[in-house]
Short mmCIF file of C-alpha atoms in Angstrom, two decimals:
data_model
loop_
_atom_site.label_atom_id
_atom_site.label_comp_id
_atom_site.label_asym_id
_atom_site.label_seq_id
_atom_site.Cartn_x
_atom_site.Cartn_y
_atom_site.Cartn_z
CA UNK A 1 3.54 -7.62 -29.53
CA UNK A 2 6.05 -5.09 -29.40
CA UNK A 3 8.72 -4.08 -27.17
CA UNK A 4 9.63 0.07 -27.63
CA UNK A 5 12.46 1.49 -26.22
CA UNK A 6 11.22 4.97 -26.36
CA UNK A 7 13.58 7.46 -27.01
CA UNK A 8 11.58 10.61 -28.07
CA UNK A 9 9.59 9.55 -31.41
CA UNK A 10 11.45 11.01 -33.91
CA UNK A 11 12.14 7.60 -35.78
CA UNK A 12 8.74 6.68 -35.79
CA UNK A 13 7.91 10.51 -37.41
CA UNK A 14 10.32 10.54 -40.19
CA UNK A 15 9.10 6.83 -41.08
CA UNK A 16 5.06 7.38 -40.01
CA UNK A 17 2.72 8.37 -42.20
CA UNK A 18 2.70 10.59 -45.40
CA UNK A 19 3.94 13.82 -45.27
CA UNK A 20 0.15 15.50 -45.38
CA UNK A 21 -0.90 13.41 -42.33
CA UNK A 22 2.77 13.92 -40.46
CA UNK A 23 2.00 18.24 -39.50
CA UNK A 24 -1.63 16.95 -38.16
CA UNK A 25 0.17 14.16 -36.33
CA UNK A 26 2.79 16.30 -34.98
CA UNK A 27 0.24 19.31 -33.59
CA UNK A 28 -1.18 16.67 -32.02
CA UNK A 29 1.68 15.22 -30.17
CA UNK A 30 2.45 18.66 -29.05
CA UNK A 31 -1.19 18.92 -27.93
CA UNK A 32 -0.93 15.81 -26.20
CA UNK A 33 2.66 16.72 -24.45
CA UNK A 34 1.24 19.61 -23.10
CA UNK A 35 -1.30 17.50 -21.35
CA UNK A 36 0.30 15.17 -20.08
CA UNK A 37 2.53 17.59 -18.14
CA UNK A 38 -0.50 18.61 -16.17
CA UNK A 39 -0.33 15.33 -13.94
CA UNK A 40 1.99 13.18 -11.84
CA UNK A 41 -0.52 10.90 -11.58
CA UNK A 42 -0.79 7.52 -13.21
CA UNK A 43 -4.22 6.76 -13.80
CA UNK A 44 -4.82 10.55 -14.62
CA UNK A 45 -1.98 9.92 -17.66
CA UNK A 46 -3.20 6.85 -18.73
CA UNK A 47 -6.81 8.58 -19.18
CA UNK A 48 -5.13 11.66 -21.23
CA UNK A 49 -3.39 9.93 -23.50
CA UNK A 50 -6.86 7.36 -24.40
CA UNK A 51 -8.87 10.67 -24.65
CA UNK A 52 -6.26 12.35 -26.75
CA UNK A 53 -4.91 9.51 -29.06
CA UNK A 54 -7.95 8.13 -30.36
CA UNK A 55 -8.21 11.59 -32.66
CA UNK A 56 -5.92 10.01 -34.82
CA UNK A 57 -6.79 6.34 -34.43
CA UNK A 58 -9.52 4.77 -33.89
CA UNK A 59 -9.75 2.47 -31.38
CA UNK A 60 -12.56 1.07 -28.36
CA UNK A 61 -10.38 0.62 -25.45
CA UNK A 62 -6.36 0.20 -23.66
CA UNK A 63 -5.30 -1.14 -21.03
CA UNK A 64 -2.20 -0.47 -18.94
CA UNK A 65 -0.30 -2.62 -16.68
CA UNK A 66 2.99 -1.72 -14.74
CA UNK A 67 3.82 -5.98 -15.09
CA UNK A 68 2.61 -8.69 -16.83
CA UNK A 69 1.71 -9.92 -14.00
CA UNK A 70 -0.63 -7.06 -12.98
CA UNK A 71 -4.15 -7.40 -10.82
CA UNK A 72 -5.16 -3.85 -11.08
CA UNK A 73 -4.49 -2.99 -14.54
CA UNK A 74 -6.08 0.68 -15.57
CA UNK A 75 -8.71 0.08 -18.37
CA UNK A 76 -10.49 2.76 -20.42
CA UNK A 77 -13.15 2.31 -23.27
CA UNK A 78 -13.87 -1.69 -24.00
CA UNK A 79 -11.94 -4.44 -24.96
CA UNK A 80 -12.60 -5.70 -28.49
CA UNK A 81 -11.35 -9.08 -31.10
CA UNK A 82 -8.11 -7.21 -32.33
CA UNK A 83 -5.48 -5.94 -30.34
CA UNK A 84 -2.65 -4.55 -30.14
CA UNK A 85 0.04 -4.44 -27.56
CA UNK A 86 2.99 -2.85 -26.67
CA UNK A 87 5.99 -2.87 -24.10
CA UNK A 88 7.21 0.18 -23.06
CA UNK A 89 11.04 1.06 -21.98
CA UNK A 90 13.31 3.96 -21.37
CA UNK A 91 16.80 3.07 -21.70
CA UNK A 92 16.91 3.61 -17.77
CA UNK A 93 13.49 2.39 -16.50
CA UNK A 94 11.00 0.08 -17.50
CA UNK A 95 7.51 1.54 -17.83
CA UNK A 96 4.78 -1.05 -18.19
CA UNK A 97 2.68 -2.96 -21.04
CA UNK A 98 -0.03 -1.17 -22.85
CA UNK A 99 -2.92 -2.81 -25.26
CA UNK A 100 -5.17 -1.18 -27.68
CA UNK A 101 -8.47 -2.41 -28.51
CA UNK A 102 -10.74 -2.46 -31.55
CA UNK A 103 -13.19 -4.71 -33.46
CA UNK A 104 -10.73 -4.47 -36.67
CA UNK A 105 -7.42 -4.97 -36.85
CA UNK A 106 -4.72 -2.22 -36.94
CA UNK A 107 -2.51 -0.85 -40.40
CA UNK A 108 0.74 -0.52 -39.87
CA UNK A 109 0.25 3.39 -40.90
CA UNK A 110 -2.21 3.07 -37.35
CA UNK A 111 0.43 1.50 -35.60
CA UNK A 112 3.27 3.70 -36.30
CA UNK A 113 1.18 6.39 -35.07
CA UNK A 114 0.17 5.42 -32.00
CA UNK A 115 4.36 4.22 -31.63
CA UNK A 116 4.88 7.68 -31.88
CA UNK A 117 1.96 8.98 -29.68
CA UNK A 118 3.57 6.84 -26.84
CA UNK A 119 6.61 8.28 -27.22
CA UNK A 120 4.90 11.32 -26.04
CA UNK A 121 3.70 9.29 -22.87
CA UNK A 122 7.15 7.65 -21.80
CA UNK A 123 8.66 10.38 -19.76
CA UNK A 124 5.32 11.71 -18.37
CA UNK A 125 4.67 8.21 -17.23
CA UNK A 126 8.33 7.85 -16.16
CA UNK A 127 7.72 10.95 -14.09
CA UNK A 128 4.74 9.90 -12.31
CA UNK A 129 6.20 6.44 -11.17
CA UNK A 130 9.29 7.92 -9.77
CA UNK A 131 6.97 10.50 -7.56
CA UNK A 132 4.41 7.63 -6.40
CA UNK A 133 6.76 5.88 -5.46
CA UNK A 134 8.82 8.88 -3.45
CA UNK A 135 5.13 9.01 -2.12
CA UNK A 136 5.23 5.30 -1.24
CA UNK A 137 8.61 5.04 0.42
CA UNK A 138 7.36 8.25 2.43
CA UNK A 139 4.88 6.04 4.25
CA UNK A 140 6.94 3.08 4.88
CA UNK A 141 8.89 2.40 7.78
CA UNK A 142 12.17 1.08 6.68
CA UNK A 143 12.94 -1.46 9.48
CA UNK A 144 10.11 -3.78 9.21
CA UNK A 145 8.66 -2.36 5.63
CA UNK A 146 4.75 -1.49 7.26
CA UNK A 147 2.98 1.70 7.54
CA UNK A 148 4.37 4.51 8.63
CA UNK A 149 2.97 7.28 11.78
CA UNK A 150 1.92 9.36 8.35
CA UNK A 151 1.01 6.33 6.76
CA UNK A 152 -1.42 5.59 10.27
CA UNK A 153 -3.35 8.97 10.00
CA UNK A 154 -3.73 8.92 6.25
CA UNK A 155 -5.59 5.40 6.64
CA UNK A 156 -7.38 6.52 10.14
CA UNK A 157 -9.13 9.52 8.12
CA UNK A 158 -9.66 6.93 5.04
CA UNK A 159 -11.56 4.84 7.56
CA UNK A 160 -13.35 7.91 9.42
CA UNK A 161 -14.66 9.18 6.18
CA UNK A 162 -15.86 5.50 5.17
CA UNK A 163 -17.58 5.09 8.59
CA UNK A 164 -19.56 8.81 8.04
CA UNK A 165 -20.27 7.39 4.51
CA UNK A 166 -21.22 3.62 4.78
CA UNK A 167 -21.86 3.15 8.60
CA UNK A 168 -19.19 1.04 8.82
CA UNK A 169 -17.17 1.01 12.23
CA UNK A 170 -13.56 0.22 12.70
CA UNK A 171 -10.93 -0.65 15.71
CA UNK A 172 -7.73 0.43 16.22
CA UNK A 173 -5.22 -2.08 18.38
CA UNK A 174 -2.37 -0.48 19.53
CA UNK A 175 0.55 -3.34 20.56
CA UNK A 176 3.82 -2.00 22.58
CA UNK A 177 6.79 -5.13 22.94
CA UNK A 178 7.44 -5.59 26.72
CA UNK A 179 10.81 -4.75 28.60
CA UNK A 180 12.17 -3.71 24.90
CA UNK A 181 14.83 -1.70 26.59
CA UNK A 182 15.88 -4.86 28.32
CA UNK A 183 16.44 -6.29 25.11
CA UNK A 184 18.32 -3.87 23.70
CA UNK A 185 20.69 -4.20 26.88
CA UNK A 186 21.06 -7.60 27.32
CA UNK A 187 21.73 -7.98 23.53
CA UNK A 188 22.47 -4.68 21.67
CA UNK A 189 20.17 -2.93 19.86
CA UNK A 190 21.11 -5.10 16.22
CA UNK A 191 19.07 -7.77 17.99
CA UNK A 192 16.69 -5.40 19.53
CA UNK A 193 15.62 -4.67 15.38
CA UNK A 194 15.69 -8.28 14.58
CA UNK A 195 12.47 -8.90 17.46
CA UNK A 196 10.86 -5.84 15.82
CA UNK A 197 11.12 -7.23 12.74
CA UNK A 198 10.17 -9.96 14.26
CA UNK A 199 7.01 -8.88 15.51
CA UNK A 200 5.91 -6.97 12.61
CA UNK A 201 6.60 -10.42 10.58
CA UNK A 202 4.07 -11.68 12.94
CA UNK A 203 1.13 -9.26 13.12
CA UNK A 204 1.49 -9.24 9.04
CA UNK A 205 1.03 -13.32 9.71
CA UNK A 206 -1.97 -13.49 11.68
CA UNK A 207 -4.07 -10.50 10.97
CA UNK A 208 -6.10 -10.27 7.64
CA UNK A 209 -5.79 -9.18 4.08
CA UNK A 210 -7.86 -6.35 5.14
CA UNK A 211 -6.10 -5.13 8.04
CA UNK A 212 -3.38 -2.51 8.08
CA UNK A 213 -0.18 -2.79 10.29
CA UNK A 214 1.73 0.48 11.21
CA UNK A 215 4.70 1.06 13.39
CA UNK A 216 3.71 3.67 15.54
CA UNK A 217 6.71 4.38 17.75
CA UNK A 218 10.21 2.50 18.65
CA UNK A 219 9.19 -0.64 19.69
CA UNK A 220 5.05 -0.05 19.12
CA UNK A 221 2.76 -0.50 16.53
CA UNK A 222 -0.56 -0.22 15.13
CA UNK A 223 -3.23 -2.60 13.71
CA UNK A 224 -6.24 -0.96 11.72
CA UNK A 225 -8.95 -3.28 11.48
CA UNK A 226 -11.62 -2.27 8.95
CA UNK A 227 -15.37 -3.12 9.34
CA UNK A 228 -14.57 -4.29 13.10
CA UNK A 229 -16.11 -3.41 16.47
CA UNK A 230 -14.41 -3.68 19.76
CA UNK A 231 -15.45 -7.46 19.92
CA UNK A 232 -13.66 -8.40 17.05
CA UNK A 233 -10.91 -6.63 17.46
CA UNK A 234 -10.07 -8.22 21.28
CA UNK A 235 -10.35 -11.51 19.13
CA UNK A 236 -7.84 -10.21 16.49
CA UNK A 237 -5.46 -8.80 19.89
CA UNK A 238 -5.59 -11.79 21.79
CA UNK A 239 -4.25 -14.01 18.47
CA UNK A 240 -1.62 -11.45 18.09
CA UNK A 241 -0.45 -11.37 21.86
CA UNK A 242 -0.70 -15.69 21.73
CA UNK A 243 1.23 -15.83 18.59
CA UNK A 244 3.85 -13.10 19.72
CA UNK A 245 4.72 -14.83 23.02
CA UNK A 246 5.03 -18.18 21.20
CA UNK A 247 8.08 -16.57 19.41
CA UNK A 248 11.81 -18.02 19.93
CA UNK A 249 14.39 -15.48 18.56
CA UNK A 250 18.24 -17.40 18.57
CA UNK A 251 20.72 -15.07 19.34
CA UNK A 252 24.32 -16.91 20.25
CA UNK A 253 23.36 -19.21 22.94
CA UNK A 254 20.47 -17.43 24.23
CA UNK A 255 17.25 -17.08 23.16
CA UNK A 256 14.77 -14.04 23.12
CA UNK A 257 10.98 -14.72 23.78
CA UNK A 258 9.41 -11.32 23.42
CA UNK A 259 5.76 -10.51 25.06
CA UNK A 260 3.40 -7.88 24.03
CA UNK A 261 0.79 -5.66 25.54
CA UNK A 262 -2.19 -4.04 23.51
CA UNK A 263 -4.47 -1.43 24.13
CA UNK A 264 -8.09 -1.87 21.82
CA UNK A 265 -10.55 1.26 21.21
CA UNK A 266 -13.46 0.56 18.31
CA UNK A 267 -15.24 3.98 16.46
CA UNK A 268 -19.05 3.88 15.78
CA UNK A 269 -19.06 7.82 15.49
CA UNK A 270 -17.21 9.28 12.51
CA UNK A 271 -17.48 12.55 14.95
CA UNK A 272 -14.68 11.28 16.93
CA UNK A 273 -11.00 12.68 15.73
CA UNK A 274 -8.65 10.59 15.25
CA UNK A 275 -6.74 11.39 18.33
CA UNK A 276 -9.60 10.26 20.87
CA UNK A 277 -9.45 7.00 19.09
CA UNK A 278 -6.00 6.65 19.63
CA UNK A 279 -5.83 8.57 22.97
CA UNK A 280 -8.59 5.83 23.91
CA UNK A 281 -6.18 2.95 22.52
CA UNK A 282 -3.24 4.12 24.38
CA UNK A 283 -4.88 4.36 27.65
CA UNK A 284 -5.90 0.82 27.62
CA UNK A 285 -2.52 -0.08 26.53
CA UNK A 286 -1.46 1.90 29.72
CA UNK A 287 -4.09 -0.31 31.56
CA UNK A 288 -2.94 -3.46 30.25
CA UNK A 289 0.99 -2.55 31.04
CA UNK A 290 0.39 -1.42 34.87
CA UNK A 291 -1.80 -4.39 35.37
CA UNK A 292 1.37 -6.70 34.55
CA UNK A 293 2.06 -6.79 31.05
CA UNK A 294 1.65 -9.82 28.04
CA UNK A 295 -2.00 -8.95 28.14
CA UNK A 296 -5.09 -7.07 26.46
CA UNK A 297 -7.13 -4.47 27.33
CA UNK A 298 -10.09 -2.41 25.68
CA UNK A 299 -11.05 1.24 26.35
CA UNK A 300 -13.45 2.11 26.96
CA UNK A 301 -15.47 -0.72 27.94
CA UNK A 302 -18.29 -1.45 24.94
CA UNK A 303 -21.64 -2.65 25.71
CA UNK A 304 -21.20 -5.28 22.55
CA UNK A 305 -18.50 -6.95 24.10
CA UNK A 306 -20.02 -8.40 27.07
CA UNK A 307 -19.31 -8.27 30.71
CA UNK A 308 -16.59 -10.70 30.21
CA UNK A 309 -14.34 -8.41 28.15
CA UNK A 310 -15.45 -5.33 29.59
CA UNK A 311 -12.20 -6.55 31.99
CA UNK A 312 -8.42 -7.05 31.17
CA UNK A 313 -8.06 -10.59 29.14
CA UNK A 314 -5.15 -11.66 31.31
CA UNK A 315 -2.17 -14.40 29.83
CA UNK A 316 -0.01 -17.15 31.36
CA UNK A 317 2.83 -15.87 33.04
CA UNK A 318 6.20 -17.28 31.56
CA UNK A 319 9.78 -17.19 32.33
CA UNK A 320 11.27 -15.93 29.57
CA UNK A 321 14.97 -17.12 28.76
CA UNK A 322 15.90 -13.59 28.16
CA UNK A 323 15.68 -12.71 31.79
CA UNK A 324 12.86 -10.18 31.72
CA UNK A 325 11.12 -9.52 34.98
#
């Protein structure tokens, strides 16, 4: 194992291999430079430089990793007995791990040249982290660190063009925090974000892996449930509303018991926009906030869910300590 602190290759050229082999190895570093400036994308790099490098060694597969601890590594070609691994760093940024691959093992000529070969990667690479993850911090709200509204429709048309694919529905909840305004009254609007956090802490809790939280608005968010009809998803609401309203927030000597009300709309046709499904969402969480708050309702009413929940699913009325009507 190495660890490479790539500066630009020039060490590794004036000490690779002989002078005949160092103009073929240099045209194609330049080759290779030029293609990697094509893409800011990660995977897209990764797959240049395997395609590329193995003109000049060869080898059956690589693997890159951003940690060691890595569970989606990027993997090209095959793995193999012999390997041979390296860790990339600029002096500024550290870039990942990367292993090469082959039945026999590697001369040092081999590995000097594919040291200098990933000096031709480093900045590239360095390049397309820093934009993913401009891309990344784009979609994130940075209160409570879920989805963002642009984050929301990017995974809505995900799931839209999985449904026209697979047949596979999916449910949108939309979940709005009671009397917020009255919260951020009573106690100022730094403990108005600590109950949003607060909430979004909670959805994150109870929904699953598979399930993507957004905050849609202020003091409302958004649950995408994938694979999920309307049934499923008033099962997934009702957890969320039980475990919201169980929440004590301690602020001084009072203490904040927030409430919730959702709004639940499933898609079986991937005809439907986007906006109906969330136009149908919001209009039962309309329903379920005139008919008294802290309660679910689905829109419109699906056959598959039964007469039962065709209705509001009503909660237990509390007294909150925080004084909400």
């Amino acid at each position: 194992m190495r660890d490479l602190s790539l500066t630009g290759g020039v060490e590794a050229l004036a000490n690779g291999p002989s002078a005949g082999a160092a103009t073929e190895l240099l045209q194609l570093r330049n080759k290779l430079a030029h293609a990697l400036q094509t893409s800011l994308d990660t995977d897209t790099l990764i797959g240049l430089f395997f395609n590329h490098s193995r003109a000049l060694v060869t080898y059956n597969g690589l693997r890159f990793s951003t940690s060691p601890g890595d569970n989606h590594p990027i993997d090209f070609g095959r793995q193999a007995t012999h390997q041979c691994h390296y860790t990339l760093r600029l002096p500024d940024h550290y870039l990942g791990e990367i292993t090469f691959y082959r039945r026999r093992r590697f001369s040092d000529d081999e590995q000097q040249t594919l040291e200098t070969l990933l000096a031709s990667l480093a900045f590239p690479l360095r390049n397309a982290q820093q934009y993913q993850k401009a891309l990344q911090l784009a979609l994130i709200d940075p209160l409570t660190c879920v989805g963002n509204r642009a984050a929301l429709d990017n995974a809505l048309e995900r799931e839209r063009q999985l449904l026209m694919r697979k047949g596979e529905p999916f449910a949108l909840i939309l979940l709005d925090i009671d009397h917020f305004k009255d919260i951020n009254d009573q106690h100022g609007h730094r403990r108005g974000d600590k109950v949003i956090r607060a909430v979004a802490d909670t959805i994150d809790q109870v929904s699953r892996g598979t399930d993507m939280t957004f905050r849609y608005g202020g003091e409302e968010f958004a649950l995408l449930l994938s694979g999920t009809g309307a049934a499923g998803a008033l099962i997934t609401a009702e957890r969320l509303r039980r475990a919201i309203e169980a929440l004590y927030i301690a602020h001084d000597d009072a203490i904040i018991r927030p409430t919730v009300s959702l709004g639940v709309s499933a898609c079986f046709n991937a005809n439907e926009s986007a906006g109906c499904l969330i136009d149908r969402a919001d209009l039962a969480l309309y329903r379920a906030k005139a008919t008294g708050r802290n309660r679910t309702s689905c829109e419109p009413p699906i056959p598959e869910v039964g007469l039962a929940m065709n209705t509001e699913v009503a909660a237990t009325k509390l007294t909150p300590l925080n004084s909400r009507s």
